[in-house]
Short mmCIF file of C-alpha atoms in Angstrom, two decimals:
data_model
loop_
_atom_site.label_atom_id
_atom_site.label_comp_id
_atom_site.label_asym_id
_atom_site.label_seq_id
_atom_site.Cartn_x
_atom_site.Cartn_y
_atom_site.Cartn_z
CA MET F 1 84.60 -106.78 -77.75
CA ARG F 2 87.23 -103.99 -77.95
CA ASN F 3 90.12 -106.36 -78.02
CA ILE F 4 88.31 -108.39 -80.65
CA VAL F 5 87.78 -105.47 -82.77
CA HIS F 6 91.32 -104.30 -82.40
CA ARG F 7 92.68 -107.61 -83.36
CA HIS F 8 90.57 -107.89 -86.55
CA LEU F 9 91.50 -104.27 -87.66
CA GLY F 10 95.00 -105.22 -87.65
CA LYS F 11 94.09 -108.13 -90.03
CA MET F 12 92.04 -105.93 -92.29
CA VAL F 13 94.74 -103.21 -92.43
CA ALA F 14 97.26 -105.93 -93.40
CA GLY F 15 94.92 -107.24 -96.08
CA THR F 16 94.64 -103.83 -97.40
CA ALA F 17 98.26 -103.33 -97.63
CA ILE F 18 98.44 -106.66 -99.64
CA ALA F 19 95.71 -105.47 -101.82
CA VAL F 20 97.51 -102.33 -102.84
CA ALA F 21 100.68 -104.14 -103.18
CA GLY F 22 98.92 -106.68 -105.66
CA THR F 23 97.26 -103.68 -107.52
CA ALA F 24 100.80 -101.96 -107.76
CA VAL F 25 102.21 -105.34 -109.38
CA MET F 26 99.02 -105.47 -111.75
CA VAL F 27 99.72 -101.92 -113.01
CA ALA F 28 103.29 -102.76 -113.58
CA VAL F 29 102.43 -105.71 -115.68
CA THR F 30 99.84 -104.19 -117.64
CA LEU F 31 101.03 -100.68 -118.74
CA PRO F 32 101.59 -100.53 -122.16
CA GLY F 33 105.12 -100.59 -123.47
CA THR F 34 106.68 -101.91 -120.28
CA ALA F 35 106.23 -105.66 -120.70
CA GLY F 36 109.62 -107.29 -120.95
CA ALA F 37 111.68 -104.18 -120.16
CA ASP F 38 114.84 -104.29 -118.06
CA ASP F 39 116.08 -101.85 -115.57
CA ASN F 40 117.76 -99.66 -118.14
CA GLY F 41 114.54 -99.03 -120.07
CA THR F 42 115.41 -101.58 -122.77
CA ARG F 43 113.57 -104.69 -123.82
CA ALA F 44 115.07 -108.02 -122.65
CA GLY F 45 117.56 -109.18 -125.16
CA GLN F 46 118.15 -105.89 -126.71
CA SER F 47 121.12 -103.49 -126.07
CA ALA F 48 119.80 -100.33 -127.59
CA PRO F 49 120.05 -97.35 -125.26
CA GLN F 50 116.90 -95.75 -123.85
CA ALA F 51 117.24 -92.51 -125.73
CA ALA F 52 117.36 -94.22 -128.99
CA GLY F 53 114.32 -96.37 -128.12
CA THR F 54 112.61 -93.34 -127.11
CA ALA F 55 113.52 -91.52 -130.35
CA GLY F 56 112.40 -94.43 -132.41
CA ALA F 57 109.12 -94.56 -130.69
CA ALA F 58 108.41 -90.81 -131.25
CA GLY F 59 109.47 -91.21 -134.91
CA ALA F 60 107.02 -94.06 -135.23
CA GLY F 61 104.29 -91.97 -133.64
CA GLU F 62 104.84 -89.12 -136.03
CA ALA F 63 104.91 -91.42 -139.05
CA ALA F 64 101.65 -92.75 -138.00
CA ALA F 65 100.22 -89.56 -137.49
CA GLY F 66 101.54 -88.35 -141.00
CA GLY F 67 103.92 -86.06 -139.36
CA ARG F 68 101.18 -84.24 -137.39
CA ALA F 69 100.30 -84.11 -133.60
CA VAL F 70 97.62 -86.50 -132.97
CA ALA F 71 94.45 -84.43 -131.81
CA PRO F 72 93.16 -85.31 -128.09
CA GLY F 73 90.33 -87.73 -128.06
CA VAL F 74 86.72 -86.37 -127.38
CA VAL F 75 84.40 -88.03 -125.03
CA GLU F 76 80.82 -87.81 -126.31
CA ALA F 77 78.16 -86.95 -123.73
CA ALA F 78 75.67 -89.76 -123.10
CA PRO F 79 72.44 -89.53 -125.03
CA ALA F 80 69.51 -88.13 -123.22
CA GLU F 81 67.39 -90.74 -121.58
CA GLY F 82 63.57 -90.77 -122.56
CA GLN F 83 60.89 -90.97 -120.34
CA ARG F 84 60.00 -94.36 -121.34
CA GLY F 85 62.13 -97.56 -122.52
CA GLU F 86 61.27 -100.06 -125.29
CA GLY F 87 61.23 -103.75 -125.09
CA ARG F 88 63.63 -105.10 -122.50
CA ASP F 89 65.44 -101.90 -122.18
CA PRO F 90 66.41 -101.16 -118.50
CA LEU F 91 63.87 -99.11 -116.75
CA THR F 92 64.29 -95.30 -117.02
CA ASP F 93 64.62 -92.94 -114.18
CA ASP F 94 61.16 -91.66 -114.91
CA GLU F 95 59.69 -95.27 -115.08
CA LEU F 96 61.39 -96.16 -111.68
CA ARG F 97 59.59 -93.06 -110.14
CA ARG F 98 56.34 -93.64 -111.71
CA ALA F 99 56.37 -97.42 -110.89
CA GLU F 100 56.86 -96.63 -107.27
CA LYS F 101 54.36 -93.77 -107.02
CA ILE F 102 51.55 -96.02 -108.60
CA ALA F 103 52.48 -99.18 -106.47
CA LEU F 104 52.15 -97.31 -103.22
CA SER F 105 48.51 -96.81 -102.87
CA ARG F 106 46.71 -94.91 -100.26
CA GLN F 107 45.51 -98.04 -98.55
CA LEU F 108 49.00 -99.59 -98.42
CA PHE F 109 50.36 -96.60 -97.30
CA ARG F 110 48.02 -96.16 -94.34
CA SER F 111 48.09 -99.71 -93.31
CA SER F 112 51.79 -100.31 -93.18
CA GLU F 113 55.04 -99.12 -91.45
CA SER F 114 58.61 -98.40 -92.54
CA VAL F 115 61.94 -99.46 -90.92
CA ASP F 116 62.07 -96.29 -88.66
CA GLY F 117 58.30 -96.51 -87.49
CA ASP F 118 56.75 -94.05 -89.97
CA ARG F 119 53.64 -94.57 -91.85
CA GLY F 120 53.95 -96.40 -95.05
CA PRO F 121 56.10 -99.37 -96.18
CA GLN F 122 59.75 -99.46 -96.59
CA PRO F 123 60.84 -99.19 -100.22
CA LEU F 124 63.34 -102.12 -101.24
CA GLY F 125 63.59 -101.66 -105.24
CA VAL F 126 61.97 -101.58 -108.67
CA ASP F 127 62.88 -104.14 -111.25
CA LEU F 128 61.68 -104.58 -114.82
CA ALA F 129 59.15 -107.57 -114.62
CA GLU F 130 59.57 -110.66 -116.87
CA PRO F 131 57.26 -111.04 -119.84
CA GLU F 132 54.51 -113.50 -119.67
CA ALA F 133 55.13 -116.74 -121.73
CA ASP F 134 53.23 -115.63 -124.67
CA GLU F 135 54.76 -112.23 -124.71
CA ALA F 136 58.43 -113.33 -125.12
CA GLY F 137 60.00 -111.74 -128.12
CA ARG F 138 57.15 -109.53 -128.94
CA PRO F 139 58.21 -105.88 -129.69
CA ASP F 140 54.93 -104.69 -128.55
CA ALA F 141 54.97 -106.62 -125.16
CA PRO F 142 53.70 -104.46 -122.11
CA ARG F 143 56.53 -103.20 -119.96
CA ARG F 144 55.75 -104.05 -116.48
CA ALA F 145 57.76 -103.14 -113.24
CA ASP F 146 57.98 -105.21 -110.00
CA VAL F 147 57.93 -102.81 -107.04
CA THR F 148 58.95 -104.38 -103.68
CA PHE F 149 58.09 -102.91 -100.08
CA TYR F 150 58.74 -104.19 -96.64
CA ASP F 151 55.89 -103.78 -94.13
CA TYR F 152 57.54 -103.70 -90.78
CA ARG F 153 54.09 -103.57 -89.12
CA ASP F 154 53.67 -107.44 -89.68
CA ASP F 155 56.96 -108.33 -91.42
CA THR F 156 55.43 -108.73 -94.89
CA LEU F 157 57.34 -108.70 -98.30
CA VAL F 158 54.88 -106.73 -100.65
CA THR F 159 55.38 -106.94 -104.37
CA ARG F 160 53.13 -105.12 -106.83
CA THR F 161 53.44 -105.30 -110.46
CA VAL F 162 52.83 -102.22 -112.30
CA ASP F 163 51.85 -101.97 -115.95
CA LEU F 164 53.84 -98.87 -117.24
CA GLY F 165 51.73 -98.27 -120.35
CA THR F 166 48.41 -98.18 -118.43
CA GLY F 167 49.51 -96.92 -115.18
CA LYS F 168 47.77 -99.55 -113.30
CA VAL F 169 48.66 -102.07 -110.59
CA VAL F 170 47.93 -105.59 -112.48
CA ALA F 171 49.16 -108.01 -109.51
CA THR F 172 50.04 -107.92 -106.04
CA GLY F 173 51.72 -110.55 -103.99
CA THR F 174 52.58 -110.81 -100.16
CA GLN F 175 55.06 -113.23 -98.48
CA HIS F 176 56.34 -114.07 -95.07
CA GLY F 177 59.81 -115.25 -94.20
CA VAL F 178 61.29 -113.92 -97.28
CA GLN F 179 64.19 -111.57 -96.82
CA PRO F 180 65.55 -109.74 -99.87
CA PRO F 181 68.86 -107.55 -99.74
CA LEU F 182 68.86 -104.69 -97.37
CA SER F 183 68.09 -101.04 -98.46
CA ARG F 184 70.41 -98.35 -97.63
CA ALA F 185 67.85 -96.82 -95.36
CA GLU F 186 67.69 -100.19 -93.58
CA LYS F 187 71.50 -100.43 -92.98
CA ALA F 188 71.37 -96.73 -91.66
CA GLU F 189 68.78 -97.66 -89.27
CA ALA F 190 70.47 -100.67 -87.98
CA ALA F 191 73.67 -98.74 -87.41
CA GLY F 192 71.55 -96.08 -85.55
CA LEU F 193 70.25 -98.74 -83.33
CA LEU F 194 73.70 -100.32 -82.75
CA ILE F 195 75.31 -96.89 -81.79
CA ALA F 196 72.43 -96.21 -79.33
CA ASP F 197 72.84 -99.75 -77.66
CA PRO F 198 75.29 -100.71 -74.98
CA LEU F 199 76.53 -103.31 -77.22
CA GLY F 200 77.72 -100.54 -79.61
CA SER F 201 80.28 -99.19 -77.10
CA GLY F 202 83.09 -101.18 -78.66
CA LEU F 203 82.27 -99.77 -82.24
CA LYS F 204 82.35 -96.14 -80.48
CA ALA F 205 85.53 -96.81 -78.90
CA ASP F 206 87.32 -97.83 -81.89
CA TYR F 207 85.72 -94.97 -83.90
CA LYS F 208 87.20 -92.52 -81.15
CA ASP F 209 90.62 -94.20 -81.21
CA ALA F 210 90.63 -93.91 -85.16
CA THR F 211 89.41 -90.35 -85.45
CA GLY F 212 89.62 -88.66 -82.11
CA LYS F 213 85.86 -87.81 -82.48
CA ALA F 214 82.70 -89.28 -80.90
CA LEU F 215 80.51 -91.59 -83.15
CA THR F 216 77.10 -90.42 -82.79
CA SER F 217 75.37 -90.89 -86.37
CA PRO F 218 75.39 -93.67 -89.09
CA ASP F 219 76.41 -90.85 -91.50
CA GLN F 220 79.97 -91.03 -90.11
CA LEU F 221 80.32 -94.75 -91.26
CA GLN F 222 80.34 -96.56 -94.49
CA LEU F 223 77.85 -99.55 -94.14
CA SER F 224 77.61 -102.76 -95.78
CA GLY F 225 75.39 -105.50 -94.29
CA ALA F 226 73.66 -108.76 -94.82
CA VAL F 227 70.40 -110.19 -93.85
CA TYR F 228 70.74 -112.78 -90.77
CA ARG F 229 68.57 -115.74 -90.42
CA ALA F 230 68.33 -117.72 -87.26
CA ALA F 231 70.08 -121.12 -86.92
CA PRO F 232 69.43 -123.78 -84.12
CA GLY F 233 71.63 -123.11 -81.44
CA ALA F 234 73.73 -120.36 -83.13
CA GLN F 235 72.06 -117.31 -81.38
CA PRO F 236 70.48 -116.23 -78.07
CA ALA F 237 66.74 -116.73 -77.74
CA VAL F 238 66.04 -112.96 -78.58
CA LEU F 239 67.36 -113.59 -82.05
CA ASP F 240 65.38 -116.82 -82.66
CA GLN F 241 63.03 -114.95 -85.03
CA CYS F 242 65.50 -113.62 -87.29
CA GLY F 243 64.29 -114.78 -90.73
CA GLU F 244 60.62 -114.15 -89.95
CA HIS F 245 61.86 -110.83 -88.36
CA ARG F 246 64.36 -108.59 -90.47
CA CYS F 247 67.67 -108.97 -88.90
CA VAL F 248 71.01 -107.25 -89.82
CA ARG F 249 74.70 -108.19 -89.48
CA LEU F 250 76.61 -104.94 -90.17
CA PHE F 251 80.08 -104.53 -91.72
CA PRO F 252 80.91 -100.90 -90.77
CA LYS F 253 83.80 -98.99 -92.09
CA ILE F 254 85.16 -95.72 -90.61
CA LYS F 255 85.10 -93.21 -93.59
CA ASN F 256 88.74 -92.81 -94.74
CA GLY F 257 89.65 -95.40 -92.11
CA PRO F 258 89.58 -99.06 -91.25
CA TRP F 259 86.76 -101.51 -91.22
CA VAL F 260 85.40 -102.42 -87.69
CA ASP F 261 84.41 -106.02 -87.03
CA ALA F 262 80.97 -106.09 -85.71
CA ARG F 263 80.08 -109.80 -87.03
CA GLN F 264 79.17 -111.08 -83.58
CA LEU F 265 76.41 -108.38 -83.37
CA VAL F 266 72.95 -108.64 -84.86
CA ILE F 267 70.27 -105.93 -85.08
CA ASP F 268 66.58 -106.97 -85.28
CA LEU F 269 65.05 -104.12 -87.14
CA SER F 270 61.61 -105.64 -86.44
CA ALA F 271 62.03 -105.66 -82.83
CA ARG F 272 64.37 -102.96 -82.72
CA LYS F 273 66.95 -104.92 -80.43
CA VAL F 274 70.70 -105.72 -80.66
CA ALA F 275 72.17 -109.00 -79.35
CA ARG F 276 75.47 -110.71 -79.51
CA LEU F 277 75.77 -114.00 -81.16
CA ASP F 278 76.77 -116.85 -78.71
CA ARG F 279 79.59 -117.96 -81.06
#
């Protein structure tokens, strides 16, 4: 794996250099006042010296300002966020906290399990719920929030709809085989399992090469990841349940360093196992 990783790292570093070069070109093109300028600081087709052009620009600026220096701009502070939004406004921070607290009933907490094996389901997200058909366009339509959890005890996606006005759960739905995007906690847990597994030796070796330090914690990496679903013949048997189980392909990046290619490795968070794809 280590040779694969290093070969990929070279591609990623080269890609980054190209991206930086592209950015530099974009900046050169879009900076105000530089479009069409030649090497002497004059616009194409003009022969005026740079000093004259500069003086002309300064004079124009003074004239536009009525001979006075232009006052620096002032950035106004963002308005204070209220506890409750209105209509289809995004959920406020207070509404997000309230919705999750209301949705997580004592019964759900006691009967479910999070990604690290603790009691309680794994929080995934809180979103403003869509209005009912007869509520569309009504200014007084109830504001509701859909709160989603993943229960690792039996691989169930739980969605609870909270009426933010009454503070009550008005609907509960459960689904199997549905895999929404991963939370930050799930990606961190997947990285921890990979670091602790023998298949993570290549990742740890590359981290050591890049930093001179040992990789011992997910906190040392920047983590992106995607849900992996099993496909016929595309993975070892240990990963055949991915899709029913919650499985992850990680894209780790060394902080202030390169990306590491770990695409061949899949972490089954439900079974807490790591496996390498056959191809």
